[in-house]
């Protein structure tokens, strides 16, 4: 099993254990691939739910550029909803899981087809 496959398995377990969701493995794999080498770096593989600068990066680079959404308060609301869903007290919010949840929230799975 490759390192990426191991991480995908870990992300699917995180979705199940922390969010109570069964992952769409095809979409989870595509989101993982889309994150590129950042998944292998301890710092960039996670999202800090309390770092405003990091959340702005998620909003600009992922929601607006990748998913093609228009900037507005609904983006901030969605990020807050994902943080709540993932668990505010959970320090390790994996970027892939975070992006997966945002993709599902906005029904933008087609971006990864």
CSV table of C-alpha atoms in Angstrom, one decimal:
chain,number,residue,atom,x,y,z
A,1,UNK,CA,0.0,0.0,0.0
A,2,UNK,CA,1.4,3.4,-1.0
A,3,UNK,CA,1.8,6.3,1.4
A,4,UNK,CA,-1.0,8.1,-0.3
A,5,UNK,CA,-3.3,5.0,0.0
A,6,UNK,CA,-2.5,4.9,3.7
A,7,UNK,CA,-3.4,8.5,4.1
A,8,UNK,CA,-6.7,8.1,2.2
A,9,UNK,CA,-7.6,5.2,4.6
A,10,UNK,CA,-6.7,7.5,7.5
A,11,UNK,CA,-8.9,10.3,6.1
A,12,UNK,CA,-11.8,7.9,5.6
A,13,UNK,CA,-11.5,6.8,9.2
A,14,UNK,CA,-11.4,10.4,10.3
A,15,UNK,CA,-14.6,11.1,8.5
A,16,UNK,CA,-16.3,8.1,10.1
A,17,UNK,CA,-15.0,8.6,13.6
A,18,UNK,CA,-15.1,12.4,13.9
A,19,UNK,CA,-17.9,13.4,11.5
A,20,UNK,CA,-20.1,10.3,11.5
A,21,UNK,CA,-19.9,10.1,7.7
A,22,UNK,CA,-19.1,7.2,5.3
A,23,UNK,CA,-16.7,8.6,2.7
A,24,UNK,CA,-17.3,8.6,-1.0
A,25,UNK,CA,-13.9,7.0,-1.6
A,26,UNK,CA,-13.7,8.1,-5.3
A,27,UNK,CA,-14.2,11.7,-4.3
A,28,UNK,CA,-11.9,11.4,-1.3
A,29,UNK,CA,-9.2,10.0,-3.5
A,30,UNK,CA,-9.6,12.9,-6.0
A,31,UNK,CA,-9.5,15.5,-3.2
A,32,UNK,CA,-6.4,13.9,-1.8
A,33,UNK,CA,-4.7,14.0,-5.2
A,34,UNK,CA,-5.8,17.6,-5.7
A,35,UNK,CA,-4.0,18.6,-2.5
A,36,UNK,CA,-0.7,17.4,-4.0
A,37,UNK,CA,2.4,17.1,-1.9
A,38,UNK,CA,1.0,19.2,1.0
A,39,UNK,CA,-0.5,16.0,2.4
A,40,UNK,CA,2.9,14.7,3.3
A,41,UNK,CA,4.0,17.8,5.3
A,42,UNK,CA,3.0,17.8,9.0
A,43,UNK,CA,2.1,21.6,8.9
A,44,UNK,CA,0.4,21.9,5.6
A,45,UNK,CA,-1.5,18.6,5.9
A,46,UNK,CA,-3.8,20.1,8.5
A,47,UNK,CA,-6.0,23.2,8.8
A,48,UNK,CA,-6.1,25.4,11.9
A,49,UNK,CA,-9.6,26.3,12.7
A,50,UNK,CA,-8.5,29.2,14.8
A,51,UNK,CA,-6.0,30.8,12.4
A,52,UNK,CA,-7.8,33.6,10.5
A,53,UNK,CA,-5.0,33.8,7.9
A,54,UNK,CA,-5.2,30.1,7.2
A,55,UNK,CA,-9.0,30.1,7.0
A,56,UNK,CA,-8.7,33.0,4.5
A,57,UNK,CA,-6.3,30.9,2.4
A,58,UNK,CA,-8.8,28.0,2.5
A,59,UNK,CA,-11.5,30.5,1.3
A,60,UNK,CA,-9.5,32.1,-1.4
A,61,UNK,CA,-7.4,29.2,-2.8
A,62,UNK,CA,-9.9,26.4,-2.4
A,63,UNK,CA,-13.5,27.7,-2.3
A,64,UNK,CA,-13.0,30.6,-4.8
A,65,UNK,CA,-10.2,29.4,-7.1
A,66,UNK,CA,-10.7,25.6,-7.0
A,67,UNK,CA,-14.5,25.2,-6.5
A,68,UNK,CA,-15.3,28.4,-8.5
A,69,UNK,CA,-17.5,30.0,-5.8
A,70,UNK,CA,-18.2,33.7,-5.5
A,71,UNK,CA,-16.9,35.4,-2.4
A,72,UNK,CA,-19.5,36.2,0.2
A,73,UNK,CA,-20.6,35.5,3.8
A,74,UNK,CA,-21.9,32.1,2.9
A,75,UNK,CA,-18.3,30.9,2.4
A,76,UNK,CA,-17.3,32.0,5.9
A,77,UNK,CA,-20.5,30.3,7.2
A,78,UNK,CA,-19.6,27.1,5.4
A,79,UNK,CA,-16.1,27.1,6.8
A,80,UNK,CA,-17.5,27.6,10.3
A,81,UNK,CA,-20.0,24.8,9.8
A,82,UNK,CA,-17.2,22.4,8.7
A,83,UNK,CA,-15.2,23.4,11.8
A,84,UNK,CA,-18.2,22.6,14.0
A,85,UNK,CA,-18.9,19.3,12.1
A,86,UNK,CA,-15.2,18.2,12.4
A,87,UNK,CA,-15.1,19.3,16.0
A,88,UNK,CA,-13.8,22.5,17.4
A,89,UNK,CA,-11.7,20.7,20.0
A,90,UNK,CA,-10.2,18.4,17.4
A,91,UNK,CA,-6.7,19.8,16.8
A,92,UNK,CA,-5.9,17.7,13.8
A,93,UNK,CA,-8.2,18.8,11.1
A,94,UNK,CA,-6.8,17.1,8.0
A,95,UNK,CA,-6.8,19.5,5.0
A,96,UNK,CA,-8.1,16.7,2.7
A,97,UNK,CA,-11.1,16.0,5.1
A,98,UNK,CA,-11.7,19.7,5.5
A,99,UNK,CA,-11.8,20.2,1.7
A,100,UNK,CA,-13.9,17.1,1.2
A,101,UNK,CA,-16.5,18.4,3.7
A,102,UNK,CA,-16.6,21.8,1.9
A,103,UNK,CA,-16.9,20.1,-1.5
A,104,UNK,CA,-19.9,18.1,-0.2
A,105,UNK,CA,-21.4,21.2,1.5
A,106,UNK,CA,-21.5,23.1,-1.7
A,107,UNK,CA,-22.4,20.1,-3.9
A,108,UNK,CA,-19.3,20.7,-6.0
A,109,UNK,CA,-18.3,17.1,-6.5
A,110,UNK,CA,-18.4,17.7,-10.3
A,111,UNK,CA,-15.2,19.8,-10.0
A,112,UNK,CA,-13.4,16.5,-9.3
A,113,UNK,CA,-15.0,14.4,-12.1
